[in-house]
Amino acid sequence: MGEEKENWALEQDLKYNRLTAFKLFAMTSSMVISVIELALFGKTGATALFYLLIAGICWFIPITQMAGEMASIDGWGKGGIFTWVKGNLGDRTGWTAMFLQWINITVGMDTMMYVIIGALSITFNTPWFNTTPPARFILMMIILWGATAIQVIGVRKIGRIAEWLFIIGIAIPVICIIIAFFVYLAQGHPLHMQINWQTVVPHHLNSSTLAAFVPFMLAFCGGEASAPHVKNLEHPRYYSRVMLGLALTAILFDLLGSMAIGMTVPKSEIQNSTGFVYTYGVLLNSIGLPGDVLNKIVGVMLACGIIGELGNWLAGPNQGMYEAAKEGYLPKLFAKATKHGVPLRLMVTQSLIVTITAVLITFSSGSNADFAFNVSLAATTAQYLMVYLIMLIAYIVLKHKHEDWHRAYYMNKSAKISIAISCLAFLITVVAFFVTFTPAVGTLAKMQGIYVTSLIGMCAISVIIPLILYHFKDHWQ
């Protein structure tokens, strides 16, 4: 009888959970590819090509390979980074890594909302949406709490809505802007950026050069989230090919999207929060289409696409925190869900945290929309890099002490080569983390102190809170 149940369970796993390489590619693409940073990349200029290649090849691919190996270890298929870190560095560190992964998404929602508001400010010809802090904050609260309220319909339905919004609001606009960019090139219009050896490779290593590189790492964050599915692949060895294909696709996507902005619009006219939609108007007008009308439609589409992404980030990560609450890492009141399985109390708590960070960033930036965008982007990057620092240490410990543990996938059969690659990725992550605290290029001198203080404060709080919560873990169980 027991053998029959085991065979049935295996059959169900093969039927419902088995993945092809293409399905895994599609799932991970939706986690990594975004339009939020494209204007910033376009503003960077031709050097964006160099930064994308370095971040993609020297950092993103090793990170995903390490995640795939850890996820393939027997008993580590569920729980993601919490399980991987806990298994190597202990319970407290595993919980801290999971909390940091959750909280960085919380701050990242501010960045998403700034882009949504920037898009709507062009659509409705209301630049004051983007330059008046009270108006910007009110719109953020409408978007945030509206997205939170709709979560009651359940994660599955939210996922379906988000898929359609991604196609309509992100995939279609990006494909169209790339096509329009090729038409622009074919028609022989002037270019505002030149690509050659002198412009692509940075010839001076300084704080400004390094600070420009950091956002390109954020463009590849999130790829490790699909690693637990490595065991569900029909052929686990294909995982490395899937991640390599994803890296190349993401590089190509970001490169063409950023070049479409940087080559067709003067650098001085590109704003980080409005650059994508503004470029549509300029680009379409240049090739003979009614850009002033079409970019307003694109603004609505883009806003809808990012709102769908926002809804996904509200739904997904909170499920992991919900499981942690049931295990006693959070007070018992967070271990309850609605009849649809939605951990609404956790979502409300997350939205309250977003509200607090929105107040701090929005009102400290005044009318400077790019400053608010840059601070929220830098905070998201710094917090996510802390997660990767912990993950990389966990992987190095795994390869050094537990190479005998059975796993279905290896980044490299040689433990020494794997450790060398992980040390390189660790070095890049450490440098990027500290450089994140360098104010973005163009930050006013009077705002630089606020920039650095805000980042230090948010990162310190992000580390202190999980340690305090862990201290009371036994009390809540």
PDB file of N, CA, C and O in Angstrom, residues 111-144:
ATOM      1  N   THR A 111      10.003  52.361  -6.179  1.00  0.00           N
ATOM      2  CA  THR A 111      10.579  52.604  -7.506  1.00  0.00           C
ATOM      3  C   THR A 111       9.547  52.342  -8.594  1.00  0.00           C
ATOM      4  O   THR A 111       9.411  53.128  -9.549  1.00  0.00           O
ATOM      5  N   MET A 112       8.824  51.225  -8.470  1.00  0.00           N
ATOM      6  CA  MET A 112       7.792  50.897  -9.457  1.00  0.00           C
ATOM      7  C   MET A 112       6.741  51.999  -9.543  1.00  0.00           C
ATOM      8  O   MET A 112       6.329  52.409 -10.636  1.00  0.00           O
ATOM      9  N   MET A 113       6.312  52.482  -8.383  1.00  0.00           N
ATOM     10  CA  MET A 113       5.251  53.488  -8.372  1.00  0.00           C
ATOM     11  C   MET A 113       5.712  54.821  -8.935  1.00  0.00           C
ATOM     12  O   MET A 113       4.934  55.538  -9.567  1.00  0.00           O
ATOM     13  N   TYR A 114       7.001  55.160  -8.754  1.00  0.00           N
ATOM     14  CA  TYR A 114       7.515  56.400  -9.346  1.00  0.00           C
ATOM     15  C   TYR A 114       7.469  56.326 -10.875  1.00  0.00           C
ATOM     16  O   TYR A 114       7.170  57.319 -11.548  1.00  0.00           O
ATOM     17  N   VAL A 115       7.751  55.141 -11.428  1.00  0.00           N
ATOM     18  CA  VAL A 115       7.684  54.981 -12.882  1.00  0.00           C
ATOM     19  C   VAL A 115       6.231  55.044 -13.357  1.00  0.00           C
ATOM     20  O   VAL A 115       5.936  55.647 -14.398  1.00  0.00           O
ATOM     21  N   ILE A 116       5.319  54.437 -12.602  1.00  0.00           N
ATOM     22  CA  ILE A 116       3.889  54.491 -12.950  1.00  0.00           C
ATOM     23  C   ILE A 116       3.407  55.936 -12.994  1.00  0.00           C
ATOM     24  O   ILE A 116       2.750  56.369 -13.945  1.00  0.00           O
ATOM     25  N   ILE A 117       3.755  56.706 -11.958  1.00  0.00           N
ATOM     26  CA  ILE A 117       3.319  58.108 -11.881  1.00  0.00           C
ATOM     27  C   ILE A 117       3.966  58.931 -12.991  1.00  0.00           C
ATOM     28  O   ILE A 117       3.322  59.806 -13.589  1.00  0.00           O
ATOM     29  N   GLY A 118       5.240  58.644 -13.283  1.00  0.00           N
ATOM     30  CA  GLY A 118       5.909  59.340 -14.387  1.00  0.00           C
ATOM     31  C   GLY A 118       5.202  59.089 -15.710  1.00  0.00           C
ATOM     32  O   GLY A 118       5.007  60.014 -16.510  1.00  0.00           O
ATOM     33  N   ALA A 119       4.795  57.844 -15.938  1.00  0.00           N
ATOM     34  CA  ALA A 119       4.074  57.500 -17.169  1.00  0.00           C
ATOM     35  C   ALA A 119       2.728  58.217 -17.246  1.00  0.00           C
ATOM     36  O   ALA A 119       2.345  58.753 -18.289  1.00  0.00           O
ATOM     37  N   LEU A 120       2.013  58.243 -16.122  1.00  0.00           N
ATOM     38  CA  LEU A 120       0.698  58.900 -16.098  1.00  0.00           C
ATOM     39  C   LEU A 120       0.818  60.417 -16.240  1.00  0.00           C
ATOM     40  O   LEU A 120      -0.079  61.062 -16.795  1.00  0.00           O
ATOM     41  N   SER A 121       1.925  60.985 -15.751  1.00  0.00           N
ATOM     42  CA  SER A 121       2.101  62.444 -15.864  1.00  0.00           C
ATOM     43  C   SER A 121       2.214  62.873 -17.324  1.00  0.00           C
ATOM     44  O   SER A 121       1.792  63.971 -17.694  1.00  0.00           O
ATOM     45  N   ILE A 122       2.771  61.992 -18.168  1.00  0.00           N
ATOM     46  CA  ILE A 122       2.854  62.280 -19.605  1.00  0.00           C
ATOM     47  C   ILE A 122       1.512  61.995 -20.279  1.00  0.00           C
ATOM     48  O   ILE A 122       1.038  62.765 -21.115  1.00  0.00           O
ATOM     49  N   THR A 123       0.869  60.897 -19.875  1.00  0.00           N
ATOM     50  CA  THR A 123      -0.419  60.519 -20.469  1.00  0.00           C
ATOM     51  C   THR A 123      -1.453  61.627 -20.303  1.00  0.00           C
ATOM     52  O   THR A 123      -2.183  61.973 -21.246  1.00  0.00           O
ATOM     53  N   PHE A 124      -1.530  62.180 -19.111  1.00  0.00           N
ATOM     54  CA  PHE A 124      -2.552  63.196 -18.817  1.00  0.00           C
ATOM     55  C   PHE A 124      -2.014  64.628 -18.894  1.00  0.00           C
ATOM     56  O   PHE A 124      -2.708  65.571 -18.509  1.00  0.00           O
ATOM     57  N   ASN A 125      -0.764  64.749 -19.382  1.00  0.00           N
ATOM     58  CA  ASN A 125      -0.138  66.066 -19.517  1.00  0.00           C
ATOM     59  C   ASN A 125      -0.180  66.833 -18.196  1.00  0.00           C
ATOM     60  O   ASN A 125      -0.538  68.015 -18.143  1.00  0.00           O
ATOM     61  N   THR A 126       0.164  66.148 -17.122  1.00  0.00           N
ATOM     62  CA  THR A 126       0.146  66.737 -15.781  1.00  0.00           C
ATOM     63  C   THR A 126       1.514  66.533 -15.119  1.00  0.00           C
ATOM     64  O   THR A 126       1.660  65.668 -14.244  1.00  0.00           O
ATOM     65  N   PRO A 127       2.520  67.293 -15.532  1.00  0.00           N
ATOM     66  CA  PRO A 127       3.861  67.109 -14.965  1.00  0.00           C
ATOM     67  C   PRO A 127       3.908  67.283 -13.459  1.00  0.00           C
ATOM     68  O   PRO A 127       4.819  66.756 -12.801  1.00  0.00           O
ATOM     69  N   TRP A 128       2.918  67.990 -12.911  1.00  0.00           N
ATOM     70  CA  TRP A 128       2.903  68.194 -11.456  1.00  0.00           C
ATOM     71  C   TRP A 128       2.657  66.887 -10.700  1.00  0.00           C
ATOM     72  O   TRP A 128       2.958  66.799  -9.499  1.00  0.00           O
ATOM     73  N   PHE A 129       2.138  65.870 -11.363  1.00  0.00           N
ATOM     74  CA  PHE A 129       2.069  64.542 -10.733  1.00  0.00           C
ATOM     75  C   PHE A 129       3.451  64.123 -10.253  1.00  0.00           C
ATOM     76  O   PHE A 129       3.596  63.522  -9.187  1.00  0.00           O
ATOM     77  N   ASN A 130       4.448  64.461 -11.067  1.00  0.00           N
ATOM     78  CA  ASN A 130       5.797  63.970 -10.852  1.00  0.00           C
ATOM     79  C   ASN A 130       6.679  64.936 -10.075  1.00  0.00           C
ATOM     80  O   ASN A 130       7.751  64.542  -9.600  1.00  0.00           O
ATOM     81  N   THR A 131       6.259  66.174  -9.943  1.00  0.00           N
ATOM     82  CA  THR A 131       7.111  67.190  -9.312  1.00  0.00           C
ATOM     83  C   THR A 131       6.543  67.755  -8.010  1.00  0.00           C
ATOM     84  O   THR A 131       7.234  68.500  -7.319  1.00  0.00           O
ATOM     85  N   THR A 132       5.304  67.421  -7.682  1.00  0.00           N
ATOM     86  CA  THR A 132       4.687  67.904  -6.447  1.00  0.00           C
ATOM     87  C   THR A 132       4.599  66.761  -5.445  1.00  0.00           C
ATOM     88  O   THR A 132       3.805  65.826  -5.632  1.00  0.00           O
ATOM     89  N   PRO A 133       5.409  66.789  -4.384  1.00  0.00           N
ATOM     90  CA  PRO A 133       5.456  65.663  -3.438  1.00  0.00           C
ATOM     91  C   PRO A 133       4.086  65.220  -2.890  1.00  0.00           C
ATOM     92  O   PRO A 133       3.816  64.014  -2.881  1.00  0.00           O
ATOM     93  N   PRO A 134       3.203  66.137  -2.434  1.00  0.00           N
ATOM     94  CA  PRO A 134       1.899  65.671  -1.921  1.00  0.00           C
ATOM     95  C   PRO A 134       1.088  64.925  -2.982  1.00  0.00           C
ATOM     96  O   PRO A 134       0.488  63.877  -2.687  1.00  0.00           O
ATOM     97  N   ALA A 135       1.085  65.443  -4.213  1.00  0.00           N
ATOM     98  CA  ALA A 135       0.340  64.782  -5.293  1.00  0.00           C
ATOM     99  C   ALA A 135       0.958  63.418  -5.602  1.00  0.00           C
ATOM    100  O   ALA A 135       0.240  62.420  -5.785  1.00  0.00           O
ATOM    101  N   ARG A 136       2.284  63.374  -5.654  1.00  0.00           N
ATOM    102  CA  ARG A 136       2.976  62.114  -5.932  1.00  0.00           C
ATOM    103  C   ARG A 136       2.669  61.074  -4.851  1.00  0.00           C
ATOM    104  O   ARG A 136       2.405  59.906  -5.139  1.00  0.00           O
ATOM    105  N   PHE A 137       2.675  61.536  -3.595  1.00  0.00           N
ATOM    106  CA  PHE A 137       2.423  60.621  -2.480  1.00  0.00           C
ATOM    107  C   PHE A 137       0.978  60.107  -2.497  1.00  0.00           C
ATOM    108  O   PHE A 137       0.734  58.903  -2.276  1.00  0.00           O
ATOM    109  N   ILE A 138       0.015  60.974  -2.756  1.00  0.00           N
ATOM    110  CA  ILE A 138      -1.392  60.555  -2.802  1.00  0.00           C
ATOM    111  C   ILE A 138      -1.610  59.511  -3.893  1.00  0.00           C
ATOM    112  O   ILE A 138      -2.291  58.494  -3.687  1.00  0.00           O
ATOM    113  N   LEU A 139      -1.022  59.740  -5.066  1.00  0.00           N
ATOM    114  CA  LEU A 139      -1.136  58.771  -6.158  1.00  0.00           C
ATOM    115  C   LEU A 139      -0.487  57.439  -5.784  1.00  0.00           C
ATOM    116  O   LEU A 139      -1.018  56.363  -6.107  1.00  0.00           O
ATOM    117  N   MET A 140       0.645  57.498  -5.096  1.00  0.00           N
ATOM    118  CA  MET A 140       1.309  56.270  -4.654  1.00  0.00           C
ATOM    119  C   MET A 140       0.413  55.476  -3.708  1.00  0.00           C
ATOM    120  O   MET A 140       0.321  54.240  -3.807  1.00  0.00           O
ATOM    121  N   MET A 141      -0.272  56.169  -2.813  1.00  0.00           N
ATOM    122  CA  MET A 141      -1.151  55.482  -1.856  1.00  0.00           C
ATOM    123  C   MET A 141      -2.361  54.856  -2.549  1.00  0.00           C
ATOM    124  O   MET A 141      -2.802  53.753  -2.185  1.00  0.00           O
ATOM    125  N   ILE A 142      -2.886  55.539  -3.558  1.00  0.00           N
ATOM    126  CA  ILE A 142      -4.018  54.976  -4.315  1.00  0.00           C
ATOM    127  C   ILE A 142      -3.585  53.692  -5.028  1.00  0.00           C
ATOM    128  O   ILE A 142      -4.283  52.668  -4.990  1.00  0.00           O
ATOM    129  N   ILE A 143      -2.409  53.750  -5.661  1.00  0.00           N
ATOM    130  CA  ILE A 143      -1.887  52.577  -6.376  1.00  0.00           C
ATOM    131  C   ILE A 143      -1.590  51.439  -5.402  1.00  0.00           C
ATOM    132  O   ILE A 143      -2.003  50.290  -5.606  1.00  0.00           O
ATOM    133  N   LEU A 144      -0.858  51.760  -4.336  1.00  0.00           N
ATOM    134  CA  LEU A 144      -0.414  50.742  -3.377  1.00  0.00           C
ATOM    135  C   LEU A 144      -1.578  50.051  -2.682  1.00  0.00           C
ATOM    136  O   LEU A 144      -1.683  48.815  -2.689  1.00  0.00           O
TER     137      LEU A 144
END
